Short mmCIF file of C-alpha atoms and ligand atoms in Angstrom, two decimals:
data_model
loop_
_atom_site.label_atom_id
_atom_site.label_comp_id
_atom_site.label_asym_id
_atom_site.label_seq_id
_atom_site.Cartn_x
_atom_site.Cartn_y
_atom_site.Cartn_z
CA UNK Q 1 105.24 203.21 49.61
CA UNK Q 2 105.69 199.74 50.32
CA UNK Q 3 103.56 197.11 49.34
CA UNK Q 4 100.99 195.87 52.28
CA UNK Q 5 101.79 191.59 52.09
CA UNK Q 6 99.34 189.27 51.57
CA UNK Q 7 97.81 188.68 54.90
CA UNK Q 8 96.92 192.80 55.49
CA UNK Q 9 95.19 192.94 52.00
CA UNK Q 10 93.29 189.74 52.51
CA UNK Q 11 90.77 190.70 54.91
CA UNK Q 12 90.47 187.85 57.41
CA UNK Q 13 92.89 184.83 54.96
CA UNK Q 14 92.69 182.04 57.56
CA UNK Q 15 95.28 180.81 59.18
CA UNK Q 16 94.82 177.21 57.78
CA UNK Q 17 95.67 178.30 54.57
CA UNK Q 18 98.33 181.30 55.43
CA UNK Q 19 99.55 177.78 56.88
CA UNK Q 20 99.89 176.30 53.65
CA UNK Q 21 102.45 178.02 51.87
CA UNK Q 22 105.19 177.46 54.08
CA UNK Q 23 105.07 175.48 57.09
CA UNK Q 24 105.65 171.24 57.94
CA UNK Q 25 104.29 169.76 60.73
CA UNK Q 26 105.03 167.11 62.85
CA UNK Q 27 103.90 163.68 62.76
CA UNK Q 28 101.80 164.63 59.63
CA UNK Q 29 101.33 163.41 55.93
CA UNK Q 30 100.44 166.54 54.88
CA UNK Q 31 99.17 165.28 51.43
CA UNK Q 32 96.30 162.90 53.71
CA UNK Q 33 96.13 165.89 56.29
CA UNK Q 34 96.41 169.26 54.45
CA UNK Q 35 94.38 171.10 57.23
CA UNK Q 36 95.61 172.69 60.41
CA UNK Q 37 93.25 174.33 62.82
CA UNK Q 38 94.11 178.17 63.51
CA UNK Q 39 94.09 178.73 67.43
CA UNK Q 40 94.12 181.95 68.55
CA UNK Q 41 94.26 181.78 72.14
CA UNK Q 42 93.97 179.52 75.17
CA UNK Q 43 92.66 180.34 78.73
CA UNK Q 44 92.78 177.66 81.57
CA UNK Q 45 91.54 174.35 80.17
CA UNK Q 46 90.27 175.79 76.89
CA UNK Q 47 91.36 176.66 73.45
CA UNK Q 48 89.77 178.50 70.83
CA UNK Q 49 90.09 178.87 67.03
CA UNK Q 50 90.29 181.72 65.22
CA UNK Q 51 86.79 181.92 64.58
CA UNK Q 52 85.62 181.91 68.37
CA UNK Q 53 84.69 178.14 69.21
CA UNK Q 54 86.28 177.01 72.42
CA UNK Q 55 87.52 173.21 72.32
CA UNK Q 56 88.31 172.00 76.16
CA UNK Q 57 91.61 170.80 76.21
CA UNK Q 58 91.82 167.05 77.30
CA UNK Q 59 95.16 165.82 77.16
CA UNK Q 60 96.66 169.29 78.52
CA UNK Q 61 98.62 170.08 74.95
CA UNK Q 62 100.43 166.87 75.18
CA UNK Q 63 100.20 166.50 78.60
CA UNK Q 64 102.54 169.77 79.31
CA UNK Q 65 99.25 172.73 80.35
CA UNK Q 66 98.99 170.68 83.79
CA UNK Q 67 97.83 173.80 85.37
CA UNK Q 68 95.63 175.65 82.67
CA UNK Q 69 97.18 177.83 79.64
CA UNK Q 70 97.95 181.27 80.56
CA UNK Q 71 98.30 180.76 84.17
CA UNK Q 72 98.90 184.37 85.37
CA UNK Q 73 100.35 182.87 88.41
CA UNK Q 74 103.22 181.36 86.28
CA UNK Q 75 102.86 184.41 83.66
CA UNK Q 76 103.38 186.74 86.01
CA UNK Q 77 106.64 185.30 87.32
CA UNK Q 78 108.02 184.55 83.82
CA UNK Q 79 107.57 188.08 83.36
CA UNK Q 80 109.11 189.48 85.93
CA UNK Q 81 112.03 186.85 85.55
CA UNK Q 82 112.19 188.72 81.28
CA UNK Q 83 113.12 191.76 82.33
CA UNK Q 84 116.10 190.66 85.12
CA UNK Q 85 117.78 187.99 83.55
CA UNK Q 86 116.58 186.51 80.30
CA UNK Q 87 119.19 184.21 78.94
CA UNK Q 88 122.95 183.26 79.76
CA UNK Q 89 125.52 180.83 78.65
CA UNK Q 90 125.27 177.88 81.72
CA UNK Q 91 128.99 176.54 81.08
CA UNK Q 92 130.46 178.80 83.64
CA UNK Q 93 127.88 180.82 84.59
CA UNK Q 94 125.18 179.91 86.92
CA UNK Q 95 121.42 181.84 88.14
CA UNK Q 96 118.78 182.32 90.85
CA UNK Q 97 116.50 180.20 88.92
CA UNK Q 98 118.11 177.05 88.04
CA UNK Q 99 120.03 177.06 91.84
CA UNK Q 100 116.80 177.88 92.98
CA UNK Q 101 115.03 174.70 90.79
CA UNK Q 102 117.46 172.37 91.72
CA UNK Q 103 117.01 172.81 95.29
CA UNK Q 104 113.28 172.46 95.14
CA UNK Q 105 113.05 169.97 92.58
CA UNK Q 106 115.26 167.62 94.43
CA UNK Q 107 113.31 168.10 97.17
CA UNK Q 108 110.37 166.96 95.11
CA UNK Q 109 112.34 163.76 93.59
CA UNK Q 110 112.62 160.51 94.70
CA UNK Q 111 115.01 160.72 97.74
CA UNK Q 112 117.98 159.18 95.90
CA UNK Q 113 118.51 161.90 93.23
CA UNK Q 114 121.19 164.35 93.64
CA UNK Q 115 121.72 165.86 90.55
CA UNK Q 116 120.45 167.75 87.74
CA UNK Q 117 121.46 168.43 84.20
CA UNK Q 118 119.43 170.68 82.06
CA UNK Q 119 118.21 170.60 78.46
CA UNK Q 120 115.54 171.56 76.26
CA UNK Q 121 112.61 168.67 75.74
CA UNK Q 122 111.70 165.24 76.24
CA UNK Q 123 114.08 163.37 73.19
CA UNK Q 124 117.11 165.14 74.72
CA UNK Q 125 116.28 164.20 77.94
CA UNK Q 126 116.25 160.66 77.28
CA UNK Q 127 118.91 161.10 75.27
CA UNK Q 128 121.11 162.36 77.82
CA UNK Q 129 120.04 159.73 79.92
CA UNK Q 130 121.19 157.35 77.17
CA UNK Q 131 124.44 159.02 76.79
CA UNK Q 132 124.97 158.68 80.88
CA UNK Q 133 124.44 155.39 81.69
CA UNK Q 134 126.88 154.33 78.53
CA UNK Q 135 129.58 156.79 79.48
CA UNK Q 136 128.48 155.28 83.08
CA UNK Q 137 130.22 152.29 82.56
CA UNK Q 138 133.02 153.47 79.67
CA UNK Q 139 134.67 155.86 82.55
CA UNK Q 140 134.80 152.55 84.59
CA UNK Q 141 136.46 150.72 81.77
CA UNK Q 142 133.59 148.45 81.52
CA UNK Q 143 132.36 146.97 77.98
CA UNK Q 144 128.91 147.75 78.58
CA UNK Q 145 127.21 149.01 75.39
CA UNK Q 146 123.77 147.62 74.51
CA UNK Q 147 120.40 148.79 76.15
CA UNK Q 148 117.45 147.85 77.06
CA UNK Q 149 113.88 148.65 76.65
CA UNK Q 150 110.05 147.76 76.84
CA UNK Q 151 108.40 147.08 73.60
CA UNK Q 152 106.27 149.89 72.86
CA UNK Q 153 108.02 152.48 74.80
CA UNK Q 154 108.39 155.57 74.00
CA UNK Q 155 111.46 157.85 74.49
CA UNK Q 156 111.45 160.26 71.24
CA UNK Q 157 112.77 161.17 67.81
CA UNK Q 158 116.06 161.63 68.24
CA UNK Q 159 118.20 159.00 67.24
CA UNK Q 160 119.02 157.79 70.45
CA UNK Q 161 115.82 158.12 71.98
CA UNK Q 162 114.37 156.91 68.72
CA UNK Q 163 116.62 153.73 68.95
CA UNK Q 164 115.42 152.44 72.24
CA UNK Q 165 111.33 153.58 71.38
CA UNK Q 166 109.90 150.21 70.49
CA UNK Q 167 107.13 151.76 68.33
CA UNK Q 168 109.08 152.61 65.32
CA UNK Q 169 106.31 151.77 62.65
CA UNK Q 170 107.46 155.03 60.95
CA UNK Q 171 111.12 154.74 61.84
CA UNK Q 172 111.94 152.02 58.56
CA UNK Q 173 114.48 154.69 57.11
CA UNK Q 174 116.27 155.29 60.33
CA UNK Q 175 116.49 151.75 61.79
CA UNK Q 176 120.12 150.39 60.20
CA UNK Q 177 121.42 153.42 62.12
CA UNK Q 178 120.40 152.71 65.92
CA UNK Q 179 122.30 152.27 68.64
CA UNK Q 180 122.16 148.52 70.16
CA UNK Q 181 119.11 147.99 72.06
CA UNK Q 182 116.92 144.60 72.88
CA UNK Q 183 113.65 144.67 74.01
CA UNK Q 184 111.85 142.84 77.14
CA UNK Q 185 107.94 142.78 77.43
CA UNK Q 186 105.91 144.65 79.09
CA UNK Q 187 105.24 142.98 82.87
CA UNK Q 188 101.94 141.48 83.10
CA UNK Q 189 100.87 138.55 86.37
CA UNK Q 190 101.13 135.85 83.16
CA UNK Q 191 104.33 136.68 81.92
CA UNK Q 192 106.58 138.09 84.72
CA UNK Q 193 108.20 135.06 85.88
CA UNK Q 194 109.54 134.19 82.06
CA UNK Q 195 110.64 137.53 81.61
CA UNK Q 196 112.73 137.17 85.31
CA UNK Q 197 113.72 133.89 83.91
CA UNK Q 198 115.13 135.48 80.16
CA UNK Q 199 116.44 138.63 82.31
CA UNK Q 200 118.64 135.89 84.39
CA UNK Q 201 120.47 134.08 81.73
CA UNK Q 202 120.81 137.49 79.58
CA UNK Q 203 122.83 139.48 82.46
CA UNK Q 204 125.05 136.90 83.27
CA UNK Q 205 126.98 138.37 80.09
CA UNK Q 206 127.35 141.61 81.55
CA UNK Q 207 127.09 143.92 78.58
CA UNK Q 208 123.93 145.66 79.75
CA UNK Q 209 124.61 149.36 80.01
CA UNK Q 210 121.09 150.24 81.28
CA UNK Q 211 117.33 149.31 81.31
CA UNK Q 212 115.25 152.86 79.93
CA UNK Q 213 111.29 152.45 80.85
CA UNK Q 214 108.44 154.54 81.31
CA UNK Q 215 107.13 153.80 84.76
CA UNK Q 216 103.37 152.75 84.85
CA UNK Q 217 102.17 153.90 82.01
CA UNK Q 218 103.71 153.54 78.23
CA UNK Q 219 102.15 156.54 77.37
CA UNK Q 220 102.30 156.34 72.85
CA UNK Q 221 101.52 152.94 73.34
CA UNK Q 222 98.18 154.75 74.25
CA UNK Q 223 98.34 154.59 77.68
CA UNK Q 224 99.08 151.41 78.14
CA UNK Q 225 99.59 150.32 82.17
CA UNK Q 226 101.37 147.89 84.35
CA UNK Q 227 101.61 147.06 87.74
CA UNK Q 228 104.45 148.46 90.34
CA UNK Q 229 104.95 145.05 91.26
CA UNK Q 230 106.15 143.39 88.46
CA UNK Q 231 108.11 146.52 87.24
CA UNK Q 232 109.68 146.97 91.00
CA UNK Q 233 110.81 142.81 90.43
CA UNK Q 234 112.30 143.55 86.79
CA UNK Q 235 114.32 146.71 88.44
CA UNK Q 236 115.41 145.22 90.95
CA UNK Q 237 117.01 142.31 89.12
CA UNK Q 238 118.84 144.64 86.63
CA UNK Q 239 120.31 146.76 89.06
CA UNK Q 240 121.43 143.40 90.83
CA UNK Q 241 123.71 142.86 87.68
CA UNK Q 242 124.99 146.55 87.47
CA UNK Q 243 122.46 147.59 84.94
CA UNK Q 244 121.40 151.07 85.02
CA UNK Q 245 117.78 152.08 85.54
CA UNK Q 246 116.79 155.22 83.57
CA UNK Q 247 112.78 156.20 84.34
CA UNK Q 248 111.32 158.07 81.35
CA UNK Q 249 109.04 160.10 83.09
CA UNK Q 250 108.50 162.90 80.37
CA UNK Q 251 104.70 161.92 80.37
CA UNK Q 252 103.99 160.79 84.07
CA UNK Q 253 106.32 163.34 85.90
CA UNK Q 254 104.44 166.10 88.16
CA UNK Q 255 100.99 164.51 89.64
CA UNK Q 256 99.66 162.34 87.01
CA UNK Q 257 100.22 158.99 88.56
CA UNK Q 258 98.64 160.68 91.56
CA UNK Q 259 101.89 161.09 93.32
CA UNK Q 260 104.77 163.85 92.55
CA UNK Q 261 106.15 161.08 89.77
CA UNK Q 262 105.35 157.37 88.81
CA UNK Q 263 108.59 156.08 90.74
CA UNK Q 264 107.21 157.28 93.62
CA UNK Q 265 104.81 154.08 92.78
CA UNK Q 266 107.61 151.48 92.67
CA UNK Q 267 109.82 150.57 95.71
CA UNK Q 268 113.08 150.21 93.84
CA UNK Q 269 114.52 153.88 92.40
CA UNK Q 270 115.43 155.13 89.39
CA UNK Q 271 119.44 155.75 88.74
CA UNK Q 272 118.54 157.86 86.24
CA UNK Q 273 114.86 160.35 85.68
CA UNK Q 274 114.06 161.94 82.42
CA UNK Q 275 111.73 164.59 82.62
CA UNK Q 276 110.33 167.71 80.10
CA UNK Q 277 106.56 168.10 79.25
CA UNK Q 278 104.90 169.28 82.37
CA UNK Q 279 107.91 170.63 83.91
CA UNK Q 280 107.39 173.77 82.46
CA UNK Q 281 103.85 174.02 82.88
CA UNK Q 282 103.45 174.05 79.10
CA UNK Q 283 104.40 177.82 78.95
CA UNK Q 284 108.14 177.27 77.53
CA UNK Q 285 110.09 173.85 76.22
CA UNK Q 286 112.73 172.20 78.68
CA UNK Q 287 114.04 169.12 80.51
CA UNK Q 288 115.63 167.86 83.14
CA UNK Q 289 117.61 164.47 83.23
CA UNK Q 290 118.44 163.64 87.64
CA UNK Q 291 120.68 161.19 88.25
CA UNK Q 292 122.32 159.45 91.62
CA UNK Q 293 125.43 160.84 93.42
CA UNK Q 294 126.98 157.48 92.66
CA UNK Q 295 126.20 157.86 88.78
CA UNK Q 296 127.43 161.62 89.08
CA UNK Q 297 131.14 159.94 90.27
CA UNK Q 298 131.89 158.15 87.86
CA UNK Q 299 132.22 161.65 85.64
CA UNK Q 300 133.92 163.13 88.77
CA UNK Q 301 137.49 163.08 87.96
CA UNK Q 302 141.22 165.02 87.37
CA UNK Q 303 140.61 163.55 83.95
CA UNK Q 304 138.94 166.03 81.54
CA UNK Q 305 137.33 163.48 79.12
CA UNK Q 306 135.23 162.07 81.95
CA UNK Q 307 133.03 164.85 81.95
CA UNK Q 308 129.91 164.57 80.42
CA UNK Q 309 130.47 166.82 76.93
CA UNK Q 310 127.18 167.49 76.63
CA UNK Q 311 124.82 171.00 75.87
CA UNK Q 312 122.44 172.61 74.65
CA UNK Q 313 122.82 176.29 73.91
CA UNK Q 314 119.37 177.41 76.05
CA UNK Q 315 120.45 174.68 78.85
CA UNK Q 316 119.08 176.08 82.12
CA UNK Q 317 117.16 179.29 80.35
CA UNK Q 318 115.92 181.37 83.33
CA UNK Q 319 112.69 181.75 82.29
CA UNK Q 320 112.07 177.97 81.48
CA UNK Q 321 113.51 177.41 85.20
CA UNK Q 322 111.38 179.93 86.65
CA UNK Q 323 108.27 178.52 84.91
CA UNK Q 324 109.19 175.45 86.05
CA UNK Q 325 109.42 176.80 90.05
CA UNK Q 326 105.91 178.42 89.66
CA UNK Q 327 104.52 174.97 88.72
CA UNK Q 328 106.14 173.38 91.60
CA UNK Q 329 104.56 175.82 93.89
CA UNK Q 330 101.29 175.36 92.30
CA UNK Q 331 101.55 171.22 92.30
CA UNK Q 332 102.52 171.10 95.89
CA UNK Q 333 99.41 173.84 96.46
CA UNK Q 334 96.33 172.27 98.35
CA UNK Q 335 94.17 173.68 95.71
CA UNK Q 336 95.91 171.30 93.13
CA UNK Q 337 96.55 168.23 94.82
CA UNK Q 338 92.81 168.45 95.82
CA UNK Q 339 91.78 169.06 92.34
CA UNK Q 340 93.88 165.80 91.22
CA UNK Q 341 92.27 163.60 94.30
CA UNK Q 342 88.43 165.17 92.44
CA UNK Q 343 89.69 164.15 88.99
CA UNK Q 344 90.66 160.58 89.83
CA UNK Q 345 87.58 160.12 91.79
CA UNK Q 346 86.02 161.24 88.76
CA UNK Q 347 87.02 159.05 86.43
CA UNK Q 348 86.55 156.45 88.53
CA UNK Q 349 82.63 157.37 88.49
CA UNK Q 350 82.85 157.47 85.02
CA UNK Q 351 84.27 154.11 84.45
CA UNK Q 352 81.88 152.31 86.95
CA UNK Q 353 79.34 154.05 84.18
CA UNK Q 354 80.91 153.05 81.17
CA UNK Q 355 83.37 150.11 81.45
CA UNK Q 356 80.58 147.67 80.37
CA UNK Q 357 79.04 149.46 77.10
CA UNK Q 358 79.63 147.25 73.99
CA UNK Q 359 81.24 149.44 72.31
CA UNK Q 360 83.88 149.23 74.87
CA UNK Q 361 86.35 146.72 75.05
CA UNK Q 362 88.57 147.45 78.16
CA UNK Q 363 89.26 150.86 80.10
CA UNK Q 364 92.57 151.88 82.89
CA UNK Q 365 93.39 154.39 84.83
CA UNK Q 366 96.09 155.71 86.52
CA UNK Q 367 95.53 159.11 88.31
CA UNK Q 368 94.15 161.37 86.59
CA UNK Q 369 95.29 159.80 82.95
CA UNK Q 370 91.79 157.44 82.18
CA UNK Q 371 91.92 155.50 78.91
CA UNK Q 372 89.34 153.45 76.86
CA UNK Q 373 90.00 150.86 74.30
CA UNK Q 374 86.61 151.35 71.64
CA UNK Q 375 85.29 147.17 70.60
CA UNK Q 376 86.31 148.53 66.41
CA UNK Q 377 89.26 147.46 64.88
CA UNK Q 378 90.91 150.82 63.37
CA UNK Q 379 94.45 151.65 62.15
CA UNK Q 380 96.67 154.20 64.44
CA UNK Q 381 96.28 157.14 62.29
CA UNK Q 382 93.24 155.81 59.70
CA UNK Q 383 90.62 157.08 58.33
CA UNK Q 384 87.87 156.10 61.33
CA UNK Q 385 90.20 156.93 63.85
CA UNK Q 386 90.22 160.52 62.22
CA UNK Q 387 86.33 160.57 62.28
CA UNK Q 388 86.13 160.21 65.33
CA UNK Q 389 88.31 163.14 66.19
CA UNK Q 390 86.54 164.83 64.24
CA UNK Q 391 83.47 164.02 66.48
CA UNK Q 392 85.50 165.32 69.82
CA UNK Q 393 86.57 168.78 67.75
CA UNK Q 394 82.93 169.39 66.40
CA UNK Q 395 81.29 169.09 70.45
CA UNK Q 396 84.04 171.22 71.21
CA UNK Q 397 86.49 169.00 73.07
CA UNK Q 398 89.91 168.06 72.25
CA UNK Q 399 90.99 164.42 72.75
CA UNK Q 400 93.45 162.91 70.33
CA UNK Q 401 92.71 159.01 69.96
CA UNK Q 402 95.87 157.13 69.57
CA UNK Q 403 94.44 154.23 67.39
CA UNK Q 404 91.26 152.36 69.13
CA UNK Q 405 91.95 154.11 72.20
CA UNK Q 406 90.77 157.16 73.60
CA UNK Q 407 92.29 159.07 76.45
CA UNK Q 408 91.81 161.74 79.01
CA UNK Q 409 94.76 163.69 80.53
CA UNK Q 410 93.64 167.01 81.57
CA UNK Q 411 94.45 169.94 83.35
CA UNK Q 412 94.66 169.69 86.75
CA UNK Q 413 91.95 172.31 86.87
CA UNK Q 414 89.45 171.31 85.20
CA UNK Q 415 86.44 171.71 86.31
CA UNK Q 416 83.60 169.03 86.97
CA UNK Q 417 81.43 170.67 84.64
CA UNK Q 418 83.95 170.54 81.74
CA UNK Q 419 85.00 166.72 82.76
CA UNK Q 420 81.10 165.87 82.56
CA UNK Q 421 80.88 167.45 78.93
CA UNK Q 422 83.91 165.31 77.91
CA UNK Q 423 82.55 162.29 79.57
CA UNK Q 424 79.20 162.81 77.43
CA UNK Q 425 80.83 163.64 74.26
CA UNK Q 426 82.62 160.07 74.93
CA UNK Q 427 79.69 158.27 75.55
CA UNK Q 428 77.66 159.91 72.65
CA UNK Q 429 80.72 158.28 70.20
CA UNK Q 430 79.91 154.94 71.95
CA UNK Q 431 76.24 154.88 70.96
CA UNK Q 432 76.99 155.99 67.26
CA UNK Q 433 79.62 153.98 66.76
C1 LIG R 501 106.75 163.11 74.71
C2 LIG R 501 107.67 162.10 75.25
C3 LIG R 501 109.04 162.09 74.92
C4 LIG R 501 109.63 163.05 73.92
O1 LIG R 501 109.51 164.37 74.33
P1 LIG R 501 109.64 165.56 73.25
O2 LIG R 501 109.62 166.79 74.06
O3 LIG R 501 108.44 165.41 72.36
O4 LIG R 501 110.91 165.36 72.52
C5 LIG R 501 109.86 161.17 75.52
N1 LIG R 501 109.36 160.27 76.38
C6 LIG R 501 108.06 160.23 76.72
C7 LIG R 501 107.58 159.21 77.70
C8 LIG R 501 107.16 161.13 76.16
O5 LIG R 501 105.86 161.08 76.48
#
């Protein structure tokens, strides 16, 4: 007979250690963090461990749950979607679901997007974005090869997307290897005009390829926010000098801003939209990079090598596509964009309450993503920033401070009693702290 393994013999060997043997996690020091928390399940805006206690879910699994875990509505159609069509190659081929997404999503997008290529998260979205505006300009026979971004941004851990992220404090071995990319500040009323002015006398060399951004809110840079305005004035300047505009909206995409995406903010339009997280409703991982009709030309051509030689082996899976159709119908439901007009009143109500405790230093919001700066000095991932996690997880609510700030992005359905228990459990940090 063969031998039972480990974890039958072992009555009840926790997952946290079963964890230990064999897995790496990301964004972790595992010899300063040795302990992961089992989860078992998740139902709407909660999760719970393996020993029972629920934890309400306040930044939507990295901002992807936008319309609870386990949504039967979107189960139920991924479901039936499994036992029609579950995977085939995209180069070639083509399916119900990803026509099907493309015509509503356009629909959805800002009205100068025409096209969609697929992939499989957030990094390769950028990525591809990346990879369009330079071959943009190299089908056009232009010398066009260095980018720009916003300090702070965020675009992920590939190396491309990794290249133009201006937080790269644990990036030191990759750095001699990034592509070329210079950075512009952030727009605030004080500095806009000297950034316009810098912008000027930078173009007139005409090397730009493209500008890559996350619209209104930088969200690693812990939520950090800036106007339309000034962003709108900074667009519209670059594409003035042929510069490409690529809007990372991997984090703001799908109702968080309070409209369908942050451009939808900002008068002047995005050439180029990344998008991932929400997309799929956090059920399964893909992306979507859009693009203009005008970028799309430039690959459009008798000449082979123009084409964009890009893929991912899952590109367009059917069942990410048709997860991501079930949470358009659900974001462009009544129920939802009334549950996103409660939350942002909400938090509003909340601010009003707390914006002026001592312990606070500044607060923002935009939509339904509300962010507090705590008065402490603390280090991004230190040792008080860890306690006070600690203090979220043990009142049963999950918020994941990025240094001295703490943020809520939650489900788009939760409810106003689970909102007031992470409001409390915020302010009861502020008067131990
Ligand atoms: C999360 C995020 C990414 C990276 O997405 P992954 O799926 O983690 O690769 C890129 N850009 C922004 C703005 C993000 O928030």
């Amino acid at each position: 007979m063969k031998k039972a393994n480990a974890s039958e013999t072992l009555v009840r060997e926790s997952l946290s250690l079963r964890d230990k043997k064999h897995l790496w996690h990301p964004l972790t020091q595992h010899k300063l963090h040795p302990d992961m928390l089992g989860i078992a399940k998740a139902k709407g805006v909660v999760l719970y461990d393996e020993d029972g206690k629920e934890y309400i879910d306040g930044i939507a699994s990295w901002y992807t749950s936008a319309y609870g875990h386990c949504n039967t509505y979107i189960t139920d159609r991924v479901y039936a979607q499994m036992q029609k069509l579950d995977q085939v190659v995209f180069s070639g081929f083509t399916h119900e679901p990803a026509v099907k997404l493309s015509e509503e999503l356009i629909k959805l997008l800002p009205e100068n997007q025409e096209k969609l290529f697929f992939s499989d998260n957030g990094s390769t979205a950028t990525e591809i974005g990346i990879k369009m505006a330079l071959q943009f300009h190299f089908n056009q026979g232009r010398k066009r090869k260095t980018l720009l971004a916003f300090e702070e941004g965020f675009h992920g851990d590939t190396f491309g997307a990794m290249s133009v992220s201006g937080l790269s404090v644990y990036n030191g071995p990759f750095e001699e290897f990034f592509i070329d990319v210079e950075r512009i500040a952030v727009p605030t009323d004080e500095n806009i005009e000297s950034i316009l002015l810098q912008l000027e006398a930078r173009l007139q060399q005409n090397d730009i390829a493209g500008f890559i951004y996350e619209p209104l809110v930088q969200g690693a840079a812990a939520m950090k926010m800036h106007k339309a305005e000034n962003l709108d004035r900074i667009l519209v300047l670059l594409k003035k000098h042929g510069v490409l505009t690529i809007a990372d909206e991997v984090m703001t995409g799908f109702g968080k801003t309070g409209k369908a995406f942050a451009s939808d903010h900002i008068a002047s339009k995005p050439d180029i939209i990344c998008m991932s997280k929400a997309l799929t409703a956090g059920l399964v991982p893909m992306a979507i990079t859009s693009c203009t009709l005008e970028v799309y030309n430039a690959f459009y051509s008798d000449d082979l090598a123009k084409g964009l030689f890009h893929g991912h082996t899952y590109t367009a899976n059917p069942l990410a596509c048709t997860a991501a159709l079930a949470g358009l119908d659900l974001l462009r439901s009544q129920e939802i964009q009334d549950s996103i007009k409660r939350i942002i009143a909400s938090h509003q109500g909340f601010d009003l309450k707390i914006k002026n405790h001592p312990k606070v230093a500044r607060t923002r919001q935009c939509g339904i993503i509300y962010a507090l700066d705590l008065n402490v000095k603390m280090e991004r991932y230190g040792n008080l920033r860890d306690q006070i996690f600690r203090h979220f997880m043990n009142n049963g609510v999950f918020l994941r401070p990025l240094g001295s700030t703490v943020y809520i992005s939650a489900p788009y359905v939760i409810t106003d009693a689970q909102l007031q228990k992470i409001y409390a459990t915020i302010e009861d940090l502020l008067n131990r702290i």
